[in-house]
Coordinates of N, CA and C and ligand atoms in Angstrom, one line a residue:
M190 N 51.8 18.2 110.7 CA 51.6 17.1 111.6 C 50.1 16.8 111.7
S191 N 49.7 15.6 111.9 CA 48.3 15.2 112.0 C 47.7 15.7 113.3
T192 N 46.5 16.2 113.2 CA 45.8 16.5 114.4 C 44.6 15.6 114.6
D193 N 44.6 14.5 114.1 CA 43.5 13.5 114.2 C 43.5 13.1 115.7
E194 N 42.3 12.9 116.2 CA 42.2 12.5 117.6 C 42.7 11.1 117.8
P195 N 43.7 10.9 118.5 CA 44.4 9.5 118.7 C 43.6 8.5 119.6
K196 N 42.7 9.1 120.4 CA 42.1 8.2 121.4 C 40.6 8.6 121.4
T197 N 39.8 7.6 121.8 CA 38.4 7.9 121.9 C 38.1 8.7 123.2
D198 N 36.9 9.3 123.3 CA 36.6 10.1 124.5 C 36.6 9.1 125.7
A199 N 36.1 7.9 125.6 CA 36.1 7.0 126.7 C 37.5 6.7 127.2
Q200 N 38.4 6.6 126.3 CA 39.8 6.3 126.7 C 40.4 7.6 127.4
W201 N 40.1 8.7 126.9 CA 40.6 9.9 127.6 C 40.0 10.0 129.1
R202 N 38.7 9.7 129.2 CA 38.1 9.8 130.5 C 38.7 8.8 131.5
A203 N 39.1 7.6 130.9 CA 39.6 6.6 131.8 C 41.1 6.9 132.2
E204 N 41.8 7.6 131.4 CA 43.2 7.8 131.6 C 43.5 9.1 132.3
L205 N 42.7 10.1 132.2 CA 42.9 11.4 132.8 C 42.2 11.6 134.1
S206 N 42.7 12.4 135.0 CA 41.9 12.8 136.2 C 40.8 13.7 135.7
P207 N 39.8 13.8 136.6 CA 38.6 14.7 136.2 C 39.0 16.1 135.8
E208 N 39.9 16.7 136.6 CA 40.4 18.0 136.3 C 41.2 18.1 135.0
Q209 N 42.1 17.1 134.8 CA 42.8 17.0 133.5 C 41.8 16.9 132.3
Y210 N 40.9 16.0 132.5 CA 39.9 15.8 131.4 C 39.1 17.1 131.1
R211 N 38.7 17.8 132.1 CA 37.9 19.1 131.9 C 38.8 20.1 131.2
V212 N 40.1 20.2 131.5 CA 40.9 21.2 130.9 C 41.4 20.8 129.5
L213 N 41.9 19.5 129.4 CA 42.5 19.1 128.2 C 41.5 18.8 127.1
R214 N 40.4 18.1 127.5 CA 39.5 17.6 126.5 C 38.3 18.5 126.4
E215 N 38.0 19.3 127.4 CA 36.8 20.2 127.3 C 37.1 21.7 127.2
H216 N 38.4 21.9 127.0 CA 38.9 23.3 126.8 C 38.6 24.2 128.1
G217 N 38.8 23.5 129.3 CA 38.6 24.2 130.5 C 39.8 25.0 130.9
T218 N 39.6 25.8 132.0 CA 40.7 26.6 132.5 C 40.7 26.4 134.0
E219 N 41.9 26.1 134.6 CA 42.0 25.9 136.0 C 42.0 27.3 136.7
R220 N 41.6 27.4 137.9 CA 41.6 28.7 138.6 C 43.0 29.1 138.8
A221 N 43.3 30.4 138.6 CA 44.6 31.0 138.8 C 45.1 30.7 140.2
F222 N 46.5 30.4 140.3 CA 47.2 30.2 141.5 C 46.8 28.9 142.2
T223 N 46.1 28.0 141.5 CA 45.7 26.7 142.1 C 46.5 25.6 141.5
G224 N 47.1 25.7 140.3 CA 47.7 24.6 139.7 C 49.1 24.3 140.3
K225 N 49.7 23.1 139.9 CA 51.0 22.8 140.6 C 52.2 23.4 140.0
Y226 N 52.1 24.1 138.8 CA 53.3 24.6 138.2 C 53.4 26.1 138.0
W227 N 52.4 26.9 138.5 CA 52.6 28.3 138.2 C 53.8 28.9 139.0
D228 N 54.1 28.3 140.1 CA 55.3 28.8 141.0 C 56.3 27.7 141.0
H229 N 56.5 27.0 140.0 CA 57.5 25.9 139.9 C 58.7 26.3 139.1
H230 N 59.9 26.1 139.7 CA 61.1 26.7 139.1 C 62.2 25.7 138.8
A231 N 62.0 24.4 138.8 CA 63.0 23.4 138.6 C 63.4 23.3 137.1
N232 N 64.6 22.9 136.8 CA 65.0 22.7 135.4 C 64.5 21.5 134.9
G233 N 64.0 21.5 133.7 CA 63.4 20.3 133.0 C 62.5 20.7 131.9
E234 N 61.7 19.7 131.6 CA 60.8 19.8 130.4 C 59.4 19.5 130.8
Y235 N 58.5 20.4 130.3 CA 57.1 20.2 130.5 C 56.5 19.5 129.3
R236 N 55.9 18.4 129.5 CA 55.3 17.5 128.5 C 53.7 17.6 128.6
C237 N 53.1 17.2 127.5 CA 51.6 17.2 127.5 C 51.2 16.1 128.5
A238 N 50.3 16.5 129.3 CA 49.8 15.5 130.4 C 48.9 14.5 129.8
A239 N 48.5 14.6 128.5 CA 47.6 13.6 127.9 C 48.4 12.7 127.1
C240 N 49.4 13.1 126.4 CA 50.1 12.2 125.4 C 51.6 12.1 125.6
G241 N 52.2 13.0 126.5 CA 53.6 13.0 126.7 C 54.5 13.7 125.8
A242 N 53.9 14.4 124.8 CA 54.7 15.1 123.8 C 55.5 16.3 124.5
P243 N 56.8 16.5 124.3 CA 57.5 17.6 124.8 C 56.9 18.9 124.3
L244 N 56.6 19.9 125.2 CA 55.9 21.1 124.8 C 56.7 22.3 125.2
F245 N 57.2 22.4 126.4 CA 57.9 23.6 126.8 C 59.1 23.3 127.7
S246 N 60.2 24.1 127.6 CA 61.3 23.9 128.5 C 61.3 24.9 129.6
S247 N 61.8 24.5 130.8 CA 61.9 25.4 131.9 C 62.7 26.7 131.5
S248 N 63.6 26.6 130.6 CA 64.4 27.8 130.2 C 63.6 28.8 129.6
A249 N 62.4 28.5 129.1 CA 61.5 29.5 128.5 C 60.4 30.0 129.4
K250 N 60.4 29.5 130.7 CA 59.4 29.8 131.6 C 59.7 31.1 132.3
F251 N 58.7 32.0 132.6 CA 58.9 33.2 133.3 C 57.7 33.5 134.2
D252 N 57.9 34.3 135.2 CA 56.9 34.7 136.1 C 56.1 35.8 135.6
S253 N 54.8 35.4 135.1 CA 53.9 36.4 134.5 C 53.1 37.1 135.5
G254 N 53.0 36.5 136.8 CA 52.2 37.1 137.8 C 50.7 36.7 137.6
T255 N 50.4 35.9 136.7 CA 49.0 35.6 136.4 C 48.4 34.4 137.2
G256 N 49.3 33.6 137.8 CA 48.9 32.4 138.5 C 48.8 31.2 137.6
W257 N 49.2 31.3 136.4 CA 49.3 30.2 135.5 C 50.8 30.0 134.9
P258 N 51.3 28.8 134.8 CA 52.6 28.7 134.2 C 52.7 29.4 132.8
S259 N 53.7 30.1 132.7 CA 53.8 31.0 131.5 C 55.1 30.8 130.8
F260 N 55.2 30.7 129.5 CA 56.4 30.4 128.7 C 56.4 31.4 127.5
Y261 N 57.7 31.8 127.1 CA 57.7 32.7 126.0 C 57.8 32.0 124.6
E262 N 58.1 30.7 124.7 CA 58.1 29.9 123.5 C 57.9 28.4 123.7
A263 N 57.5 27.7 122.7 CA 57.4 26.2 122.8 C 58.7 25.6 122.5
V264 N 58.9 24.3 122.8 CA 60.2 23.7 122.5 C 60.6 23.7 121.1
D265 N 59.6 23.6 120.2 CA 59.9 23.8 118.8 C 58.6 24.3 118.1
A266 N 58.8 24.7 116.9 CA 57.7 25.4 116.2 C 56.5 24.4 115.9
Q267 N 56.8 23.1 115.9 CA 55.7 22.2 115.6 C 55.0 21.7 116.8
A268 N 55.5 21.9 118.0 CA 55.0 21.2 119.2 C 53.6 21.7 119.6
V269 N 53.3 23.0 119.4 CA 52.1 23.6 119.9 C 51.4 24.1 118.6
R270 N 50.1 23.8 118.5 CA 49.3 24.3 117.4 C 48.4 25.4 117.9
E271 N 48.2 26.5 117.1 CA 47.4 27.6 117.5 C 46.2 27.7 116.6
R272 N 45.1 28.1 117.2 CA 43.9 28.4 116.5 C 43.1 29.5 117.1
T273 N 42.3 30.1 116.3 CA 41.4 31.3 116.8 C 40.3 30.7 117.7
D274 N 40.1 31.4 118.9 CA 39.1 30.9 119.9 C 38.2 32.2 120.1
N275 N 37.0 32.1 119.7 CA 36.0 33.2 119.9 C 35.1 33.0 121.1
S276 N 35.4 32.0 122.0 CA 34.5 31.7 123.1 C 34.5 32.7 124.2
H277 N 33.5 32.8 125.0 CA 33.4 33.6 126.2 C 33.5 35.1 125.8
G278 N 33.0 35.5 124.5 CA 33.0 36.9 124.1 C 34.4 37.5 123.9
M279 N 35.4 36.7 123.8 CA 36.8 37.2 123.6 C 37.4 36.6 122.3
L280 N 38.2 37.4 121.7 CA 39.0 36.9 120.5 C 40.4 36.5 121.1
R281 N 40.7 35.2 121.2 CA 41.9 34.7 121.7 C 42.5 33.7 120.8
T282 N 43.8 33.4 121.0 CA 44.5 32.4 120.3 C 44.7 31.2 121.3
E283 N 44.0 30.1 120.9 CA 44.1 28.9 121.7 C 45.4 28.1 121.4
A284 N 46.0 27.5 122.4 CA 47.2 26.7 122.2 C 46.8 25.2 122.5
L285 N 47.1 24.4 121.5 CA 46.8 22.9 121.6 C 48.0 22.1 121.4
C286 N 48.0 20.9 122.0 CA 49.1 19.9 121.7 C 49.0 19.5 120.2
S287 N 50.0 19.6 119.5 CA 50.0 19.3 118.1 C 49.9 17.8 117.9
R288 N 50.3 17.0 118.9 CA 50.3 15.5 118.7 C 48.9 15.0 119.0
C289 N 48.2 15.5 120.1 CA 47.0 14.8 120.5 C 45.8 15.7 120.4
N290 N 46.0 17.0 120.1 CA 44.9 18.0 119.9 C 44.3 18.4 121.3
S291 N 45.0 18.1 122.4 CA 44.4 18.5 123.7 C 44.6 20.0 123.9
H292 N 43.7 20.6 124.7 CA 43.7 22.0 125.0 C 44.9 22.2 126.0
L293 N 45.7 23.3 125.8 CA 46.8 23.6 126.7 C 46.5 24.9 127.4
G294 N 46.1 26.0 126.7 CA 45.8 27.3 127.2 C 45.7 28.2 126.1
H295 N 46.2 29.5 126.3 CA 46.1 30.5 125.2 C 47.4 31.2 125.1
V296 N 47.6 31.9 123.9 CA 48.8 32.6 123.6 C 48.5 34.1 123.5
F297 N 49.2 34.9 124.2 CA 48.9 36.4 124.2 C 50.2 37.1 123.7
P298 N 50.0 38.3 123.1 CA 51.1 39.0 122.5 C 51.8 40.0 123.5
D299 N 51.8 39.6 124.8 CA 52.3 40.6 125.8 C 53.4 39.9 126.6
G300 N 54.1 39.0 126.0 CA 55.2 38.3 126.7 C 56.5 39.0 126.7
P301 N 57.6 38.5 127.3 CA 58.9 39.1 127.3 C 59.7 38.8 126.0
P302 N 60.8 39.5 125.9 CA 61.8 39.1 124.8 C 62.2 37.6 125.1
P303 N 62.7 36.9 124.1 CA 62.9 37.4 122.7 C 61.7 37.3 121.8
T304 N 60.6 36.7 122.2 CA 59.5 36.4 121.3 C 58.4 37.4 121.4
G305 N 58.2 38.0 122.7 CA 57.1 38.9 122.9 C 55.8 38.1 123.1
L306 N 55.9 36.8 123.2 CA 54.7 35.9 123.4 C 54.6 35.5 124.8
R307 N 53.4 35.2 125.2 CA 53.1 34.6 126.5 C 52.2 33.4 126.3
Y308 N 52.7 32.2 126.4 CA 51.9 31.0 126.4 C 51.4 30.8 127.8
C309 N 50.1 31.1 128.0 CA 49.5 31.0 129.3 C 48.8 29.6 129.4
I310 N 49.5 28.7 130.2 CA 49.2 27.3 130.1 C 48.6 26.7 131.4
N311 N 47.7 25.9 131.3 CA 47.1 25.2 132.6 C 48.1 24.2 133.1
S312 N 48.4 24.2 134.4 CA 49.2 23.2 135.0 C 48.6 21.8 134.7
A313 N 47.3 21.7 134.7 CA 46.6 20.4 134.5 C 46.9 19.9 133.1
S314 N 47.4 20.6 132.2 CA 47.7 20.2 130.8 C 49.2 19.7 130.7
L315 N 49.9 19.9 131.8 CA 51.4 19.6 131.7 C 51.8 18.6 132.7
S316 N 52.9 17.9 132.3 CA 53.6 16.9 133.2 C 55.1 17.3 133.2
F317 N 55.6 17.6 134.4 CA 57.0 18.0 134.4 C 58.0 16.8 134.5
H318 N 59.0 16.9 133.8 CA 60.1 15.9 133.8 C 61.4 16.6 134.1
P319 N 62.1 16.4 135.3 CA 63.3 17.1 135.6 C 64.5 16.6 134.6
R320 N 65.4 17.6 134.4 CA 66.6 17.3 133.7 C 67.7 17.0 134.6
D321 N 68.5 16.0 134.4 CA 69.6 15.8 135.3 C 70.9 16.1 134.6
Ligands
FE646 FE1 49.3 15.8 123.7

């Protein structure tokens, strides 16, 4: 899947809130326990807040205790792109939207079964859509 930037920086600034822009486009992190989805338990789909691509299902969400929405898998293998992140003196795996290349959060190898992965995602990067 292409990871070309689909919009200009000016377009992202115009369309996103300041907090969304800081997280999605500047690889920021929201403060723990402050986002709108860390304690959110409804059934539905979490989509990219920047481009609307489906990213995570509520069925893969679990309570990690971290204060960020956490999932053990993405909706499909192509939805989330991973890359090495050496920033802040840590070696981490960054999670990005495959469609628009926006920053979502990080992936850690300490999640629950069946994958053992923990996608630690900023609420600011997500838009929830209930399933009926
Ligand atoms: Fe996206």
